[in-house]
Coordinates of N, CA and C in Angstrom, one line a residue:
M294 N 31.2 -23.3 0.2 CA 31.1 -22.3 -1.3 C 30.3 -23.1 -2.4
T295 N 29.6 -22.3 -3.3 CA 28.9 -22.4 -4.2 C 30.1 -22.0 -6.0
S296 N 29.6 -22.9 -6.5 CA 30.5 -22.4 -8.2 C 30.0 -21.1 -8.7
I297 N 29.8 -20.0 -8.2 CA 29.5 -18.7 -8.2 C 30.9 -18.3 -8.5
T298 N 30.9 -17.5 -9.6 CA 32.8 -17.4 -9.5 C 33.1 -15.8 -8.8
K299 N 34.1 -15.8 -8.4 CA 34.5 -14.7 -7.4 C 34.2 -13.2 -7.8
E300 N 34.2 -13.3 -8.8 CA 33.8 -11.9 -9.9 C 32.2 -12.2 -9.6
Q301 N 31.5 -12.8 -9.7 CA 30.1 -12.8 -9.6 C 30.1 -12.8 -7.9
Y302 N 30.3 -13.1 -7.4 CA 30.2 -13.0 -6.2 C 30.7 -11.8 -5.4
S303 N 31.9 -11.2 -6.0 CA 31.9 -9.9 -5.6 C 31.4 -8.9 -6.0
E304 N 30.4 -9.1 -7.0 CA 29.0 -8.5 -7.7 C 27.9 -8.2 -7.2
L305 N 27.4 -9.5 -6.5 CA 26.6 -9.5 -6.0 C 26.7 -8.7 -4.7
R306 N 27.8 -8.9 -3.9 CA 28.0 -8.4 -2.5 C 28.0 -7.0 -2.3
R307 N 28.8 -6.5 -3.7 CA 28.8 -4.9 -4.2 C 27.0 -4.2 -4.1
R308 N 26.5 -5.3 -5.1 CA 25.2 -5.2 -4.7 C 24.1 -4.4 -3.7
L309 N 24.5 -6.0 -2.8 CA 23.8 -5.9 -1.7 C 23.9 -5.1 -0.6
L310 N 25.6 -4.5 -0.7 CA 26.1 -3.4 0.3 C 25.2 -1.8 -0.6
G311 N 25.1 -2.0 -1.5 CA 24.2 -1.0 -2.1 C 22.8 -0.7 -2.1
D312 N 22.5 -1.5 -2.0 CA 20.8 -1.7 -1.6 C 20.6 -1.8 0.3
Q313 N 21.9 -1.9 0.8 CA 21.7 -2.1 1.9 C 21.6 -0.2 2.3
E314 N 22.9 0.4 1.7 CA 23.3 1.7 1.9 C 21.8 2.7 1.2
R315 N 21.1 1.9 0.4 CA 19.9 2.9 0.4 C 18.9 2.8 0.7
L316 N 18.7 1.6 1.7 CA 17.5 1.6 2.2 C 17.6 1.9 3.8
E317 N 18.9 2.0 4.0 CA 19.1 2.8 5.2 C 18.8 4.0 5.0
K318 N 19.4 5.0 4.1 CA 19.1 6.4 3.7 C 17.7 6.6 3.9
Q319 N 16.8 5.7 2.7 CA 15.1 5.8 2.5 C 14.5 5.9 4.5
L320 N 14.9 4.8 4.8 CA 14.3 4.7 6.3 C 15.1 5.7 6.9
D321 N 16.3 6.0 7.4 CA 16.5 7.1 8.2 C 16.3 8.4 8.0
S322 N 15.4 8.5 6.8 CA 15.2 10.2 6.0 C 13.9 10.0 6.2
R323 N 12.8 9.3 7.2 CA 11.5 9.6 7.1 C 11.7 10.3 8.8
D324 N 11.0 11.3 8.6 CA 11.0 12.1 10.0 C 10.0 11.4 10.9
E325 N 10.8 10.7 11.8 CA 10.4 10.2 13.2 C 9.2 11.2 14.1
T326 N 9.5 12.8 13.8 CA 8.0 12.7 14.6 C 7.1 12.9 13.5
I327 N 6.7 12.7 12.8 CA 5.7 12.6 11.9 C 5.5 11.4 11.9
R328 N 6.1 10.5 11.8 CA 6.2 8.7 11.9 C 5.5 8.3 13.4
D329 N 5.6 9.1 14.3 CA 5.3 8.6 15.6 C 4.3 9.6 16.3
A330 N 3.9 10.9 15.6 CA 2.7 11.8 15.8 C 1.7 11.2 15.4
S331 N 0.2 11.9 16.5 CA -1.0 11.8 16.6 C -1.4 11.9 15.2
L332 N -2.5 11.7 15.0 CA -3.2 12.3 13.9 C -3.7 13.7 14.0
R333 N -3.7 14.5 15.4 CA -3.8 15.7 15.6 C -2.5 16.5 15.2
E334 N -1.4 15.7 15.8 CA -0.2 16.4 15.3 C 0.2 16.4 13.8
S335 N -0.4 15.3 13.1 CA 0.2 15.3 12.0 C -0.3 16.0 10.7
T336 N -1.9 16.3 11.3 CA -2.5 17.0 10.5 C -2.6 18.7 10.6
G337 N -2.0 19.1 11.8 CA -1.8 20.4 12.7 C -3.5 21.0 12.8
E338 N -4.5 19.7 12.9 CA -5.6 20.4 13.0 C -5.5 20.1 15.0
L339 N -6.4 21.1 15.6 CA -6.9 20.7 16.9 C -8.0 19.9 17.2
S340 N -8.8 19.4 16.2 CA -9.8 18.5 16.5 C -10.0 17.9 14.6
A341 N -10.4 16.7 14.7 CA -10.7 16.1 13.3 C -12.6 16.5 13.6
A342 N -13.0 16.6 14.8 CA -14.6 16.8 14.5 C -15.1 18.1 13.6
D343 N -14.5 18.6 13.1 CA -14.9 20.1 12.1 C -14.9 19.3 10.6
N344 N -14.1 18.4 10.8 CA -13.6 18.0 9.2 C -14.4 17.1 8.7
H345 N -14.5 16.9 7.7 CA -15.2 15.7 6.7 C -15.1 14.8 7.2
P346 N -15.6 13.5 7.2 CA -15.1 12.2 7.5 C -14.3 11.5 6.3
G347 N -14.0 12.3 5.1 CA -13.4 11.9 3.9 C -11.9 12.3 3.8
D348 N -11.8 13.8 4.8 CA -10.6 14.3 4.7 C -10.0 13.7 6.1
V349 N -10.8 12.7 7.2 CA -9.9 12.0 8.2 C -9.3 10.9 7.1
G350 N -10.5 10.4 6.7 CA -10.3 9.3 6.0 C -8.6 8.9 5.1
T351 N -8.9 9.9 4.5 CA -7.9 10.0 3.6 C -6.8 10.4 4.2
E352 N -6.7 10.8 5.4 CA -5.0 11.0 6.2 C -4.8 9.7 6.8
V353 N -5.9 8.8 7.1 CA -5.8 7.5 7.8 C -5.0 6.6 7.1
F354 N -5.7 6.8 5.4 CA -5.3 6.0 4.4 C -3.9 6.7 4.1
E355 N -3.2 7.7 4.5 CA -1.8 8.1 3.9 C -1.2 7.7 4.8
R356 N -1.2 7.7 6.1 CA -0.5 7.4 7.4 C -0.3 5.7 7.1
E357 N -1.3 4.8 7.0 CA -1.2 3.3 7.0 C -0.6 3.0 5.6
R358 N -1.0 3.7 4.6 CA 0.5 3.6 3.6 C 1.6 3.6 3.7
D359 N 2.1 5.0 4.6 CA 3.5 5.1 4.8 C 4.3 4.1 5.7
M360 N 3.1 3.7 7.0 CA 3.7 2.8 7.3 C 4.0 1.3 6.8
A361 N 3.1 0.7 5.6 CA 3.2 -0.4 4.8 C 4.4 -0.6 4.5
I362 N 4.2 1.2 3.5 CA 6.0 1.2 2.8 C 6.9 1.0 3.7
E363 N 7.0 1.5 4.9 CA 8.0 1.3 6.1 C 8.2 -0.1 6.0
E364 N 7.3 -1.0 6.6 CA 7.5 -1.8 6.9 C 8.2 -2.7 5.5
T365 N 7.5 -2.8 4.5 CA 8.3 -3.8 3.4 C 9.9 -3.2 3.5
L366 N 10.1 -1.6 3.4 CA 11.8 -1.6 3.1 C 12.3 -2.1 4.7
S367 N 11.9 -2.1 5.5 CA 12.2 -2.9 6.9 C 12.5 -4.2 6.7
E368 N 11.7 -4.8 5.9 CA 11.4 -6.1 6.0 C 12.8 -6.8 4.8
E369 N 13.1 -5.9 3.6 CA 13.7 -6.1 2.7 C 15.2 -5.7 3.4
L370 N 15.5 -4.8 4.2 CA 16.9 -4.2 4.7 C 17.2 -5.5 5.5
D371 N 16.1 -6.3 6.5 CA 16.5 -7.5 7.3 C 17.0 -8.6 6.1
E372 N 16.3 -8.6 5.5 CA 16.8 -10.3 4.3 C 18.4 -9.6 3.9
I373 N 18.6 -8.5 3.5 CA 19.6 -7.9 2.9 C 20.9 -8.0 4.1
N374 N 20.5 -7.7 5.2 CA 21.7 -8.2 6.1 C 21.7 -9.5 6.2
S375 N 20.5 -10.3 6.6 CA 20.9 -11.6 6.4 C 21.4 -12.0 5.4
A376 N 21.5 -12.3 4.1 CA 22.4 -12.3 2.8 C 24.0 -12.0 3.4
L377 N 23.9 -10.8 3.6 CA 25.6 -10.3 3.9 C 25.8 -11.3 5.7
Q378 N 25.0 -11.5 6.0 CA 25.8 -12.1 7.2 C 26.2 -13.7 6.5
R379 N 25.3 -14.3 5.7 CA 25.5 -15.3 5.0 C 26.7 -15.7 4.6
M380 N 27.0 -14.6 3.4 CA 28.5 -14.1 2.8 C 29.6 -14.3 3.9
D381 N 29.6 -13.9 5.5 CA 30.8 -13.3 6.1 C 30.9 -15.3 6.6
E382 N 29.8 -16.3 6.6 CA 29.8 -17.2 7.1 C 30.0 -18.3 6.1
G383 N 30.2 -18.0 4.8 CA 30.3 -18.6 4.1 C 29.0 -19.7 3.2
Q384 N 28.2 -19.7 4.0 CA 26.7 -20.3 3.5 C 26.0 -19.4 2.4
Y385 N 26.6 -18.5 2.0 CA 25.7 -17.7 1.1 C 25.3 -18.7 -0.7
G386 N 24.2 -18.2 -1.3 CA 24.1 -19.2 -2.2 C 23.8 -20.7 -2.2
I387 N 23.3 -20.9 -0.9 CA 23.2 -22.4 -0.4 C 21.4 -22.0 0.3
C388 N 20.7 -22.9 -0.4 CA 19.3 -23.0 -0.1 C 19.2 -23.2 1.7
I389 N 18.6 -22.5 2.3 CA 18.4 -23.1 3.9 C 17.7 -24.0 4.1
I390 N 17.0 -24.2 3.3 CA 15.9 -25.2 3.8 C 16.2 -26.7 3.1
C391 N 16.5 -26.7 1.8 CA 17.4 -28.5 1.6 C 18.9 -28.0 1.2
G392 N 19.6 -26.8 1.4 CA 21.1 -27.3 1.2 C 22.0 -27.4 0.0
R393 N 20.8 -27.1 -0.9 CA 21.2 -27.4 -2.5 C 21.8 -26.0 -2.8
E394 N 22.6 -25.7 -3.7 CA 22.9 -24.5 -4.4 C 21.9 -23.5 -5.0
I395 N 21.8 -22.6 -4.9 CA 20.8 -21.3 -5.4 C 21.7 -21.7 -6.9
P396 N 21.0 -21.2 -7.6 CA 21.8 -20.9 -9.1 C 21.9 -19.6 -9.5
Y397 N 22.9 -19.5 -9.8 CA 23.4 -17.7 -10.1 C 22.0 -16.8 -10.8
E398 N 21.5 -17.4 -11.7 CA 20.8 -16.3 -12.0 C 19.9 -15.8 -11.3
R399 N 19.4 -17.3 -10.2 CA 17.9 -16.5 -9.3 C 18.8 -15.2 -8.3
L400 N 20.4 -15.6 -7.4 CA 20.8 -14.4 -7.0 C 21.5 -13.5 -7.7
E401 N 21.1 -13.4 -8.9 CA 21.2 -12.3 -9.7 C 20.0 -11.2 -9.8
A402 N 18.7 -12.4 -9.7 CA 17.5 -11.4 -9.7 C 16.9 -11.2 -8.3
L403 N 17.3 -11.8 -7.8 CA 16.9 -11.8 -6.2 C 18.5 -11.8 -5.2
P404 N 19.5 -10.9 -5.3 CA 20.5 -11.1 -4.6 C 20.6 -11.5 -2.8
Y405 N 19.4 -11.6 -2.4 CA 19.0 -11.5 -1.2 C 18.2 -12.8 -1.0
T406 N 18.2 -13.8 -1.7 CA 17.1 -14.8 -1.2 C 18.2 -16.2 -0.6
A407 N 17.1 -16.6 0.0 CA 18.1 -17.6 1.2 C 17.1 -19.1 0.6
Y408 N 16.5 -19.1 -0.5 CA 15.7 -20.1 -1.1 C 16.0 -20.5 -2.0
C409 N 16.0 -21.7 -3.1 CA 16.1 -21.8 -3.8 C 14.7 -22.2 -4.5
V410 N 14.5 -22.6 -5.6 CA 12.6 -21.8 -6.3 C 11.6 -22.7 -5.4
E411 N 12.4 -23.8 -5.3 CA 11.2 -24.8 -4.7 C 11.0 -24.8 -3.2
D412 N 11.8 -24.1 -3.2 CA 11.6 -24.0 -1.0 C 11.2 -22.8 -0.7
T413 N 11.4 -22.1 -1.8 CA 10.8 -20.4 -1.3 C 9.6 -20.6 -0.8
P414 N 9.1 -19.7 0.7 CA 7.8 -19.9 1.3 C 6.7 -18.9 -0.2
R415 N 5.6 -19.7 0.5 CA 4.8 -19.0 -0.8 C 4.2 -17.6 0.5
K416 N 3.8 -16.6 -0.7 CA 3.0 -15.4 0.2 C 1.3 -15.2 0.1
D417 N 0.8 -16.3 0.2 CA -0.6 -16.4 -0.4 C -1.2 -14.9 0.5
I418 N -2.3 -14.7 -0.3 CA -3.2 -13.3 0.3 C -4.1 -14.4 0.9
S419 N -4.6 -13.5 2.7 CA -5.1 -14.1 3.1 C -6.7 -14.3 3.2
D420 N -7.4 -15.6 3.2 CA -8.7 -15.3 3.3 C -9.8 -15.4 4.2
D421 N -8.9 -14.2 5.7 CA -9.3 -14.0 6.9 C -10.1 -12.7 6.2
R422 N -11.2 -12.5 6.9 CA -12.3 -11.4 7.0 C -12.5 -10.7 7.7
P423 N -12.5 -9.2 7.8 CA -12.7 -8.3 8.9 C -13.4 -8.9 9.7
V424 N -13.3 -9.2 11.2 CA -14.1 -9.5 11.8 C -15.5 -8.8 12.1
E425 N -16.0 -7.5 11.6 CA -16.8 -6.4 11.6 C -17.8 -7.3 10.4
E426 N -17.2 -8.3 9.2 CA -18.2 -8.8 8.8 C -19.2 -9.5 9.5
S427 N -18.7 -10.2 10.7 CA -19.6 -11.1 11.1 C -21.1 -10.5 11.9
V428 N -21.1 -9.1 12.5 CA -22.0 -8.7 12.9 C -22.8 -7.6 11.9
M429 N -22.5 -7.4 10.9 CA -23.2 -6.7 9.9 C -24.2 -7.5 9.4
T430 N -25.3 -6.6 8.8 CA -26.7 -7.2 8.3 C -26.1 -6.9 7.0
P431 N -26.4 -8.7 6.5 CA -26.0 -8.7 4.7 C -27.0 -7.9 4.2
P432 N -26.6 -7.6 3.0 CA -27.3 -7.0 2.1 C -28.6 -7.6 1.8
P433 N -29.8 -6.9 1.2 CA -31.0 -7.6 0.4 C -30.7 -8.6 -0.3
S434 N -31.6 -9.4 -0.8 CA -31.3 -10.8 -1.5 C -31.8 -9.9 -2.7
G435 N -30.7 -10.4 -3.8 CA -30.4 -9.8 -4.8 C -29.4 -8.7 -5.1
A436 N -29.1 -7.8 -4.2 CA -28.5 -6.7 -4.3 C -27.2 -6.9 -5.1
G437 N -27.0 -6.0 -6.3 CA -25.8 -6.2 -7.3 C -26.3 -7.2 -8.3
I438 N -27.4 -7.9 -8.1 CA -27.4 -9.3 -9.1 C -28.3 -8.4 -10.1
N439 N -27.9 -8.8 -11.7 CA -28.5 -8.6 -12.9 C -28.7 -6.6 -13.2
R440 N -27.3 -6.7 -12.4 CA -27.0 -4.9 -12.5 C -27.1 -4.7 -14.4
Q441 N -26.7 -5.2 -15.3 CA -26.5 -4.9 -16.5 C -27.8 -4.8 -17.1
R442 N -28.9 -5.6 -16.6 CA -30.4 -5.8 -17.1 C -31.1 -4.3 -16.7
N443 N -30.7 -3.9 -15.8 CA -31.0 -2.6 -15.1 C -30.5 -1.2 -15.5
D444 N -29.7 -1.7 -16.9 CA -28.8 -0.5 -17.4 C -29.8 0.3 -17.6
G445 N -29.2 1.9 -17.6 CA -30.2 2.7 -17.9 C -31.1 3.5 -16.7
K446 N -31.1 2.6 -15.6 CA -32.6 3.2 -14.4 C -31.7 4.2 -14.1
F447 N -32.3 4.7 -12.2 CA -31.4 5.9 -11.9 C -30.1 5.5 -11.5
D448 N -29.5 4.3 -11.2 CA -28.2 4.1 -10.7 C -26.9 4.5 -12.0
D449 N -27.4 5.1 -13.0 CA -26.8 5.2 -14.2 C -25.8 6.4 -14.1
A450 N -25.0 6.3 -14.9 CA -23.7 7.5 -14.9 C -24.9 9.1 -15.6
D451 N -26.2 8.5 -16.1 CA -27.2 9.5 -16.6 C -27.9 10.4 -15.2
A452 N -27.5 10.0 -14.1 CA -28.8 10.1 -13.2 C -28.8 11.7 -13.0
W453 N -28.0 12.2 -13.4 CA -28.2 14.1 -13.1 C -29.3 14.3 -13.6
E454 N -29.7 14.1 -15.1 CA -30.9 14.5 -16.1 C -32.2 13.7 -15.2
A455 N -32.1 13.0 -14.7 CA -33.4 12.6 -14.1 C -33.7 13.6 -12.4
V456 N -32.8 13.8 -12.3 CA -33.1 15.3 -10.8 C -32.5 16.5 -11.3
E457 N -32.2 16.6 -12.2 CA -31.6 18.4 -12.3 C -32.7 19.4 -12.2
D458 N -34.4 19.1 -12.6 CA -35.5 19.8 -12.4 C -35.6 20.1 -11.4
Y459 N -35.2 19.7 -10.0 CA -35.2 19.8 -8.5 C -34.4 20.5 -8.3
G460 N -33.4 21.2 -8.8 CA -32.2 22.3 -8.5 C -31.2 21.7 -7.9
T461 N -30.3 22.6 -7.3 CA -29.4 22.7 -6.2 C -29.4 23.3 -4.9
S462 N -28.4 22.9 -4.3 CA -28.9 23.9 -2.8 C -28.6 25.7 -3.5
T463 N -28.2 26.0 -4.7 CA -27.9 27.3 -4.8 C -28.7 27.6 -6.1
S464 N -29.6 26.7 -6.0 CA -30.7 27.1 -7.1 C -31.9 28.1 -6.7
P465 N -32.6 28.9 -7.4 CA -33.7 29.4 -7.2 C -34.6 28.5 -6.4
G466 N -34.8 27.3 -6.6 CA -35.7 26.3 -5.9 C -35.4 25.9 -4.6
M467 N -34.3 26.6 -4.1 CA -34.0 26.0 -2.7 C -34.3 27.7 -1.9
S468 N -35.0 28.5 -2.3 CA -35.0 30.2 -1.5 C -36.0 29.7 -0.9
V469 N -36.0 30.8 0.3 CA -37.2 30.7 1.4 C -38.7 30.8 0.5
D470 N -38.3 31.7 -0.2 CA -39.9 32.3 -0.9 C -39.2 32.9 -2.6
P471 N -39.5 31.8 -3.5 CA -38.9 32.4 -4.5 C -39.8 33.5 -5.4
G472 N -40.5 33.9 -5.0 CA -41.0 35.3 -5.4 C -41.2 36.3 -4.8
Q473 N -40.2 36.0 -4.0 CA -40.2 37.4 -3.5 C -39.1 38.5 -3.9
D474 N -39.4 39.9 -3.6 CA -39.1 40.6 -4.7 C -37.1 40.9 -4.4
D475 N -36.9 40.6 -3.0 CA -35.4 40.8 -3.0 C -34.7 39.8 -3.3
Y476 N -35.5 38.7 -3.4 CA -34.7 37.5 -3.8 C -34.3 37.9 -5.2
K477 N -35.3 38.1 -5.9 CA -35.2 38.4 -7.3 C -34.0 39.4 -7.7
K478 N -34.0 40.7 -6.6 CA -33.3 41.6 -7.3 C -31.8 41.6 -6.7
G479 N -31.2 39.9 -5.9 CA -30.2 39.7 -5.3 C -29.7 40.3 -4.1
V480 N -30.7 40.7 -3.6 CA -30.5 41.2 -2.0 C -30.6 40.2 -0.8

């Protein structure tokens, strides 16, 4: 056992049990039929062929985000369960790598931690790139370079002014024969 007082230990256990209950409720409240449903079932569409690709992309993004959130919650619940198990075994508050006592302040901030600050595993962002990049055609030489120098050109926020004279899909310029009488009458 560590030098944590009985009151501190009880408070940490109470917090862990409260967090465990909260996470279990969150994970149980998720509708399994939607989580495990196909894209067709979750959107209610018979086919995605008639939808704009952006709509399908949004739905895929939403599903992936929900899956990532669920995975994060599950990992946190696993860490909490491990901490409660360490409490039952009398190993709580001791770093599982070096065996030193974890300071109470750290346990107060992260009650489920199993590591002292020095031995905490690093969670680096991967430098791995998608496999598709190895077969993609690279952009033309100089693409994106000197963008500030070309400020005010067509790729600017004022691009509409450069093309508005050409009209839109609903403007008279898009009719078959702008001079025909039926068009002028609105028929």
